[in-house]
Coordinates of C-alpha atoms in Angstrom, one line a residue:
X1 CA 84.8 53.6 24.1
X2 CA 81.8 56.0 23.7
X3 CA 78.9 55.6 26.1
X4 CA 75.2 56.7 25.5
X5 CA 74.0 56.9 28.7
X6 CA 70.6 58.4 27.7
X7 CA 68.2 55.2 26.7
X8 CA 65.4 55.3 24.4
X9 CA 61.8 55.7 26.1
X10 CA 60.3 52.6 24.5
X11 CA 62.6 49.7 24.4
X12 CA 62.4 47.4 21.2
X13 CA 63.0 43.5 20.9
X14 CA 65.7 42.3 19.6
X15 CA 65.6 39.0 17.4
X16 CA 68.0 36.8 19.5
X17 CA 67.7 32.9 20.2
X18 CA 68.4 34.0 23.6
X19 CA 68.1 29.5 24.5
X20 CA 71.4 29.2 22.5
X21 CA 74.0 31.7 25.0
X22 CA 74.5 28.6 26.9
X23 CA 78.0 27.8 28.7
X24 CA 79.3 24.0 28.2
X25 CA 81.0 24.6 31.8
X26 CA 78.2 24.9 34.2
X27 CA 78.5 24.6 37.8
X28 CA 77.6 21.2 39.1
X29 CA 75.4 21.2 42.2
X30 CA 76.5 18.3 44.8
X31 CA 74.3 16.4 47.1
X32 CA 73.9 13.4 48.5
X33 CA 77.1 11.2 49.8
X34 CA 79.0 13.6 48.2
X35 CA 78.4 16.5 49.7
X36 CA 78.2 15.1 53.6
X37 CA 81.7 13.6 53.1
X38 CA 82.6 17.2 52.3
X39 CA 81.0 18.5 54.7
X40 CA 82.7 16.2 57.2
X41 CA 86.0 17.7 56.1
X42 CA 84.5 21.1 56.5
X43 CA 83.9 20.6 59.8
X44 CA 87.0 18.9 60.9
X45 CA 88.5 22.0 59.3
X46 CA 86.6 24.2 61.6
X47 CA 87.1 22.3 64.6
X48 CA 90.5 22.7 64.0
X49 CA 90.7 25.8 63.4
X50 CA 89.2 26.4 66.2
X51 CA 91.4 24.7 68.3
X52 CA 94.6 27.2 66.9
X53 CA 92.4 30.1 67.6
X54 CA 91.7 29.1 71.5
X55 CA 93.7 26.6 72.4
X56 CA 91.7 25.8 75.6
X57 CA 88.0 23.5 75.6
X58 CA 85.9 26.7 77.3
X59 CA 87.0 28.5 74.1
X60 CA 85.8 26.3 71.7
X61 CA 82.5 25.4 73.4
X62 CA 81.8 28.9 73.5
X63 CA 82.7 29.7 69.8
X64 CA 80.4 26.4 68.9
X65 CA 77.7 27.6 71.3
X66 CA 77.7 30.8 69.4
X67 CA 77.6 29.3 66.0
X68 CA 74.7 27.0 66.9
X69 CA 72.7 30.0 68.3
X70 CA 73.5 31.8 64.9
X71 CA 72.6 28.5 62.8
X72 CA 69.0 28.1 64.9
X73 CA 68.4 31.4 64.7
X74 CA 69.1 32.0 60.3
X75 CA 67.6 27.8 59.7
X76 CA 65.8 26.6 62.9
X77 CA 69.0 24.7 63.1
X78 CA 68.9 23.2 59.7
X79 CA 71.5 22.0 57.3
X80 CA 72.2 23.1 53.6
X81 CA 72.2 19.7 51.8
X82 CA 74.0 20.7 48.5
X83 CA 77.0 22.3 46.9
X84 CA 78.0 24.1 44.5
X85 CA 81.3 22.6 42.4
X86 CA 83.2 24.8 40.1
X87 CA 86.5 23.2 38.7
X88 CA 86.8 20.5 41.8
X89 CA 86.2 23.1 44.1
X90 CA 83.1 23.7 46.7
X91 CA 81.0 25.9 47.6
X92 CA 78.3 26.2 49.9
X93 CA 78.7 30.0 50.1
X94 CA 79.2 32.9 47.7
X95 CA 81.4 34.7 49.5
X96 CA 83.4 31.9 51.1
X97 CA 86.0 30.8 49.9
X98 CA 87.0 26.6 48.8
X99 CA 88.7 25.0 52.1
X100 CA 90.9 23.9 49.6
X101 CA 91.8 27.7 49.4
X102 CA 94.6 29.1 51.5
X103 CA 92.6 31.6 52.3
X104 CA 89.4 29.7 53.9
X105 CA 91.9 29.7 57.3
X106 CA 92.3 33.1 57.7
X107 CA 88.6 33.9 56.5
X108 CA 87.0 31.6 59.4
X109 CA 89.9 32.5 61.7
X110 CA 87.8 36.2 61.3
X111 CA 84.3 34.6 61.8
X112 CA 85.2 33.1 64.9
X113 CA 86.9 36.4 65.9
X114 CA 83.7 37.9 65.4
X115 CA 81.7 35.7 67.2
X116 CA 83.8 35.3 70.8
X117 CA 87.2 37.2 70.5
X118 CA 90.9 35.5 70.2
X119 CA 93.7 36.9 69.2
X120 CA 95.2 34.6 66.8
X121 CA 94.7 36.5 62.9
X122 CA 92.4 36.4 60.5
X123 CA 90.6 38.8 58.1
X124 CA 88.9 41.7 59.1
X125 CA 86.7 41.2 56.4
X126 CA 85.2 39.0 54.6
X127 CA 83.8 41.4 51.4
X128 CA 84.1 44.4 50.6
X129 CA 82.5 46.1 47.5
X130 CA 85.2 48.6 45.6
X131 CA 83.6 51.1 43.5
X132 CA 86.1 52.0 40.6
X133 CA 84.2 54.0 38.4
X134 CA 81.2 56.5 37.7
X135 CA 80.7 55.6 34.4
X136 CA 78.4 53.5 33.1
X137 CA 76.4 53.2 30.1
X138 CA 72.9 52.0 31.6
X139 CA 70.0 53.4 33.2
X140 CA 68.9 51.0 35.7
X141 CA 65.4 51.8 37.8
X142 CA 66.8 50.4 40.9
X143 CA 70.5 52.5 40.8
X144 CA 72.0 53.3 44.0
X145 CA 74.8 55.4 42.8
X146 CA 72.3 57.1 40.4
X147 CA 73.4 61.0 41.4
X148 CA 76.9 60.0 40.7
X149 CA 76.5 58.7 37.3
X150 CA 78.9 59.4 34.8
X151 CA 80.1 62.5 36.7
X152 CA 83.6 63.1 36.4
X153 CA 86.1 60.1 38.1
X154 CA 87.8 60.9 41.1
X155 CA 90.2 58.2 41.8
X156 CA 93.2 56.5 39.6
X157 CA 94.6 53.5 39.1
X158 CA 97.3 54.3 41.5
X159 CA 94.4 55.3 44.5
X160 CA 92.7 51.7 43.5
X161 CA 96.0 49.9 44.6
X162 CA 96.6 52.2 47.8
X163 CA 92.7 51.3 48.9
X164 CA 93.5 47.0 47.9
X165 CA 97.0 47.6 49.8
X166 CA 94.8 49.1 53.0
X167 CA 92.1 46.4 53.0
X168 CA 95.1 44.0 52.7
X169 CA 96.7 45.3 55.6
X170 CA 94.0 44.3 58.1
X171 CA 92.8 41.3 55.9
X172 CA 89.8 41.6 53.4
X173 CA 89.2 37.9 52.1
X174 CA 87.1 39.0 48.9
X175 CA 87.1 42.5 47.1
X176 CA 84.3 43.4 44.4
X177 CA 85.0 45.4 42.0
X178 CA 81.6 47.8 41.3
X179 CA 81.0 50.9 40.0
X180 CA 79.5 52.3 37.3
X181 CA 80.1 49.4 35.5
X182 CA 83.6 48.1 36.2
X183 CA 83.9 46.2 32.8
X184 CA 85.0 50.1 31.5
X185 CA 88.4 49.7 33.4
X186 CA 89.1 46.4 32.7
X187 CA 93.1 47.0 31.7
X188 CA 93.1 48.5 35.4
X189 CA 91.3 46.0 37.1
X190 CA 93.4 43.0 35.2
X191 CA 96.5 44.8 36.6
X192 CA 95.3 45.2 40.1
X193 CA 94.0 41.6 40.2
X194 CA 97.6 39.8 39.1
X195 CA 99.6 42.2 41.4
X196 CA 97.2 41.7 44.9
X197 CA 95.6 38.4 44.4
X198 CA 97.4 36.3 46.7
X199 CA 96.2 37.9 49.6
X200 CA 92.3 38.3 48.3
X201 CA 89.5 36.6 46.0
X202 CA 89.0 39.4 43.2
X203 CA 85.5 39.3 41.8
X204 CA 83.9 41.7 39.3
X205 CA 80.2 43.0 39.8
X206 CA 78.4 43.9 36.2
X207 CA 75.7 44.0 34.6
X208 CA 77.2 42.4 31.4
X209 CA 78.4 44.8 29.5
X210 CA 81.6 44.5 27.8
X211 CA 82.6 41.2 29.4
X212 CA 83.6 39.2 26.0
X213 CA 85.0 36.4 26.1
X214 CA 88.4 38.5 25.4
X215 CA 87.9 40.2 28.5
X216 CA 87.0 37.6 30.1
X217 CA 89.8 35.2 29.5
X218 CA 92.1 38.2 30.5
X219 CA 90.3 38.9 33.8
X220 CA 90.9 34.9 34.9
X221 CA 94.1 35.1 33.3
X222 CA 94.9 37.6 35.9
X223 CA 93.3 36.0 39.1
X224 CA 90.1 37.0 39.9
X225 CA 87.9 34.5 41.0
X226 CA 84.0 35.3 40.7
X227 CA 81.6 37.1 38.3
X228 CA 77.8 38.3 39.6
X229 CA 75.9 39.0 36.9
X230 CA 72.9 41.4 37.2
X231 CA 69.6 40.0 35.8
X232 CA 66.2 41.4 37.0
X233 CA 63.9 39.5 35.1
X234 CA 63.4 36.8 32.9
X235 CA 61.8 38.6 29.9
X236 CA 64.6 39.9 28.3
X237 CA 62.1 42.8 26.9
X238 CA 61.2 43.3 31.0
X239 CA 64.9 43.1 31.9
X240 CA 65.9 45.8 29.2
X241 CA 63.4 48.1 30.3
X242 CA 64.5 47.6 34.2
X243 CA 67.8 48.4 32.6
X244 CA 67.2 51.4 30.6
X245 CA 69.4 49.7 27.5
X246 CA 68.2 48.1 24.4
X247 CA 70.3 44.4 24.3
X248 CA 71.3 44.6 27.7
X249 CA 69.4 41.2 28.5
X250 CA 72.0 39.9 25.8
X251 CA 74.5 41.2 27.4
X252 CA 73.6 40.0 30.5
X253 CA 73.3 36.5 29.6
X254 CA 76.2 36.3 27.6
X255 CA 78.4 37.3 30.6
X256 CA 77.0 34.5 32.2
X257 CA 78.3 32.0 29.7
X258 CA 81.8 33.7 29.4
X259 CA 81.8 33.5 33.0
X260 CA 81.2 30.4 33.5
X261 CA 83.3 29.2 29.9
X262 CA 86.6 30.7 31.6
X263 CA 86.0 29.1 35.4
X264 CA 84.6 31.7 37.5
X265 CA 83.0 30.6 40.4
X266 CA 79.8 32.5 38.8
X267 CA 76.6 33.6 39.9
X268 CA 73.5 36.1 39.1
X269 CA 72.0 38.4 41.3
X270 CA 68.7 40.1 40.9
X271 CA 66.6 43.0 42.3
X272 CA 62.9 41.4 43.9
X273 CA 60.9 44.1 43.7
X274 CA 56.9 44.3 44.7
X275 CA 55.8 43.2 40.9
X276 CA 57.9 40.5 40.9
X277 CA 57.7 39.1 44.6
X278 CA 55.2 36.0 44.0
X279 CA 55.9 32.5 43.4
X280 CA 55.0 32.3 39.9
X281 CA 58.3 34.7 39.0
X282 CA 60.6 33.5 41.6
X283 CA 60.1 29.7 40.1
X284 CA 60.4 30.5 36.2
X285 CA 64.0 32.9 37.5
X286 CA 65.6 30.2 39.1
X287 CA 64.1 27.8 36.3
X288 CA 66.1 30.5 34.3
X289 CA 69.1 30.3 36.5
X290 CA 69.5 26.7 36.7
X291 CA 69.2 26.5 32.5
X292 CA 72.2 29.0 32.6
X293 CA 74.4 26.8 34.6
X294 CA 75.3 29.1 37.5
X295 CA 75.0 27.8 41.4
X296 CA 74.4 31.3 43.1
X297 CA 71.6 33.1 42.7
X298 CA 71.4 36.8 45.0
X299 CA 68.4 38.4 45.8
X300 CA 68.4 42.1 47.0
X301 CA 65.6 44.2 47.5
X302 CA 64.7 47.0 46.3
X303 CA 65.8 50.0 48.6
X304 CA 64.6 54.0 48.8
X305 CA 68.0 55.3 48.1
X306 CA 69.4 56.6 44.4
X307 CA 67.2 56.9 41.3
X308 CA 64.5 55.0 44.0
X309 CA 65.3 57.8 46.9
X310 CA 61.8 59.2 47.8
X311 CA 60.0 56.2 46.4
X312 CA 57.8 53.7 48.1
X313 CA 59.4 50.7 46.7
X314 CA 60.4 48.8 49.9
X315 CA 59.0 45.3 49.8
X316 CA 56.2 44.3 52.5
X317 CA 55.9 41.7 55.2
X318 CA 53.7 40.1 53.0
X319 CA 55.8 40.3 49.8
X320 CA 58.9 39.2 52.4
X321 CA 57.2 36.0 53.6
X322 CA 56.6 35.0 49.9
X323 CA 60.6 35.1 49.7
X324 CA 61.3 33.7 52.7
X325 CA 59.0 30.6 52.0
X326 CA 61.2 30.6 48.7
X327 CA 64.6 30.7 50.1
X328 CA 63.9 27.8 52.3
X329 CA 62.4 25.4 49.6
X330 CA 65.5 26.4 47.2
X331 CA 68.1 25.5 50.2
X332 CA 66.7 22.5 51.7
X333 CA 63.6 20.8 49.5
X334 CA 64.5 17.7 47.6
X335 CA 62.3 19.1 44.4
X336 CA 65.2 21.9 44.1
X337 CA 68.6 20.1 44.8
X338 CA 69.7 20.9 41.5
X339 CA 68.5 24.4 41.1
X340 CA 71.2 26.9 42.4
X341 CA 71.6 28.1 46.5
X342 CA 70.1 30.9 46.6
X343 CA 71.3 33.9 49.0
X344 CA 69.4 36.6 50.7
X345 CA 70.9 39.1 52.5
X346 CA 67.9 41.0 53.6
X347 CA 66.8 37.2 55.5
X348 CA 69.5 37.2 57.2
X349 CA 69.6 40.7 58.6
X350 CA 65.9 39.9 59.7
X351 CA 67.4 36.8 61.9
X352 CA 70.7 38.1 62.9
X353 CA 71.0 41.6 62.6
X354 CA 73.2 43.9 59.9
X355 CA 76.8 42.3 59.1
X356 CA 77.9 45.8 57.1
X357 CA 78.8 48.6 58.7
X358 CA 82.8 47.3 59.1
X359 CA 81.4 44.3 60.8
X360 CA 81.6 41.9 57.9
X361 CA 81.0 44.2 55.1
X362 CA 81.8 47.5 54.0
X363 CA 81.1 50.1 51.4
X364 CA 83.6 52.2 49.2
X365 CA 82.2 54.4 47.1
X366 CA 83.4 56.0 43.9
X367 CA 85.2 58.8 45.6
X368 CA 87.4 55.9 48.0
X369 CA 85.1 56.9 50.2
X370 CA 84.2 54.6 53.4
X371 CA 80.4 53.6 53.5
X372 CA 78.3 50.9 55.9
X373 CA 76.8 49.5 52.7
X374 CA 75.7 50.3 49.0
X375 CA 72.3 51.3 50.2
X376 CA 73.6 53.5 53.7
X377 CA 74.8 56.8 52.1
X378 CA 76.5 58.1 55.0
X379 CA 80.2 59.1 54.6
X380 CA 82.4 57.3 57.2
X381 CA 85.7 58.6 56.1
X382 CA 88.0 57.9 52.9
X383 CA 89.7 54.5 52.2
X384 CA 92.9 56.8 51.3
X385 CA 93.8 58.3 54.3
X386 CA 96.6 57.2 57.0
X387 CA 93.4 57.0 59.6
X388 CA 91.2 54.5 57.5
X389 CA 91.5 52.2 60.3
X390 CA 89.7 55.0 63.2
X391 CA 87.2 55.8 60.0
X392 CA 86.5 51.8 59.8
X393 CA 86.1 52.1 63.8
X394 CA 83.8 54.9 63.9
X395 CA 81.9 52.7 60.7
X396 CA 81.3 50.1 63.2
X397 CA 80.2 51.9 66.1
X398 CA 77.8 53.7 64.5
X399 CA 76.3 50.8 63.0
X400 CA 73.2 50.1 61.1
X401 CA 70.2 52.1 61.5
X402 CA 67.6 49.5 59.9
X403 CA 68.9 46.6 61.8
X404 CA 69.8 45.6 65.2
X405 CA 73.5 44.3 65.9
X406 CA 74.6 41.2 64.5
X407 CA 74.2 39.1 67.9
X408 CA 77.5 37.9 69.8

């Protein structure tokens, strides 16, 4: 497959009835009865498992202590009311998976761990973003891995399986496949997915391009288990121009629909910048969102690092609060409960501090090399070596240098 990675200075419109790319499998958002009687389970489940993890009463009042302090802290204490259901399963979090899912055990088995210490299992990890390619055919404004663009690719389908066996060994609940655009190593990432999935949710990070409906079908054939789709407006002339490709809002939104056609667990994520950070744009993209049929929406601020290093693009307080006020309406307002949850990392840090760094989240960058996070572009040691685990170690250690430890 050719790429042009070089886009054309003025972008042109194309004639598409972009309102008829629509799936006929959207995500259903649950509230209501519904979703407290799911949530009862949910916590039974948790209450549970933290019974296996510490087996005495001290222990679990100090785990629920913790996770009330972290609740009060992110919501004032609040509850998320609705759900996201894809295919009978729920969702109340991107990144976590269905406690109908034999991996929701080991996954919270590793939050608690996090929280006050046991020694009874679970994941490591709960995400980590795998970079498996340089290439890519856009231009985006926002890129982080802009200097490594379509440079020559350092690691083989044989070092992507050595870095999924690694993570495996110390539990990683969910790997993302990034890049580049990943959708340019498909075949690999198909054969990857059916060989390591029972041990990890697979999910595939792009901005659109080349995931047909073929490649789509194939992909869930295989096992993975979420798309994000990157949309960063929605104008589809504003989102091409963001993009640097002609079509690539097409693209974009057609992934959505394949996504969501083939069962995904599927969601869109989307760079706020200053421009766009008023309430006006935030209500007409998840208006967007919602008419897609997805039940995630991420957004990620812009950061001063890749084809933005040297820029002053970082979003202020001001800017911040107008999010903020956002996220809160979308989660818990009665007007919203059927517009998709919306996650924001950056909110979070704010609250709680940085979950990257090998804490909850780590980086690995198109060399298998170890990073805190896509936007911290500081080498911590390769995701190859024998030592990964001391490299993982001195990741965490080190920590975050824009904000404080997670609390614990």
């Amino acid at each position: 497959m050719s790429i042009d990675p070089t886009p054309a200075k003025v972008i042109q419109p194309l004639d598409v009835d972009y309102d008829a790319i629509r799936s006929s499998n959207p995500h259903r958002m649950v509230h209501g009865v519904e979703a407290r009687l799911i949530r009862l389970r949910q916590q039974a489940i948790n209450l549970w498992t933290a019974l296996q993890a510490y087996r005495t009463s001290s222990g679990i009042r100090a785990v629920m202590a913790k996770l009330k302090e972290h609740r009060a802290l992110a919501s004032g204490g609040k509850r998320v009311k609705k759900l996201v259901s894809v295919e009978g399963r729920s969702h109340w979090r991107l990144f976590i998976p269905a406690n109908t899912s034999h991996l929701h055990v080991p996954f919270l088995k590793g939050e608690l761990n996090r929280l006050v210490p046991h020694s009874k299992g679970g994941h490591e990890l709960a995400v980590v973003f795998l970079s498996v390619t340089k290439k890519c055919p856009l231009k985006c404004e926002h890129c982080f891995e802009w200097h490594n663009l379509n440079q020559k690719e350092v690691i083989g389908p044989e070092d992507i399986n050595r870095m999924i066996e690694n993570l495996q060994s110390i539990g990683a609940t969910n790997i993302a496949f990034t890049g580049g655009e990943p959708m340019l190593r498909v075949r690999e990432m198909a054969e990857s997915i059916r060989r390591y999935k029972s041990k990890s949710q697979f999910w595939i990070l792009t901005s659109g391009f080349n995931f047909t409906a073929t490649n789509a079908a194939e992909l869930r054939s295989a096992g993975a288990h979420g798309v994000v789709v990157s949309i960063d407006h929605y104008d589809p002339l504003a989102h091409d121009q963001f993009r640097g490709s002609r079509g690539s809002f097409r693209d974009a939104i057609n992934a959505v629909k394949h996504a969501l056609d083939k069962g995904f667990l599927t969601a869109i994520s989307t760079c706020v910048t200053r421009d766009n950070a008023n309430r006006e744009y935030i209500d007409e993209f998840m208006n967007m969102a919602r008419s897609l049929g997805v039940g995630f929406v991420q957004w990620i601020e812009p950061k001063a690092v890749g084809h933005y290093a040297m820029q002053d693009v970082i979003l202020k307080p001001e800017h911040q609060v107008v999010l903020e006020e956002a996220l809160l309406d979308y989660t818990y307002a009665e007007a919203f409960k059927n517009h998709p949850l919306v996650i924001y990392h950056e909110y979070y840090q704010r609250k709680l501090g940085c979950f990257a760094s090998g804490n909850k989240m780590v980086y690995v960058d198109t060399d298998g090399d170890l990073m805190s996070c896509p936007f911290c572009h500081r080498k911590g040691g390769s995701l190859l070596s024998d030592d990964f685990r001391q490299s993982l170690e001195n990741l965490r250690s080190t920590g975050c240098s824009d904000y404080a430890p997670v609390i614990g």
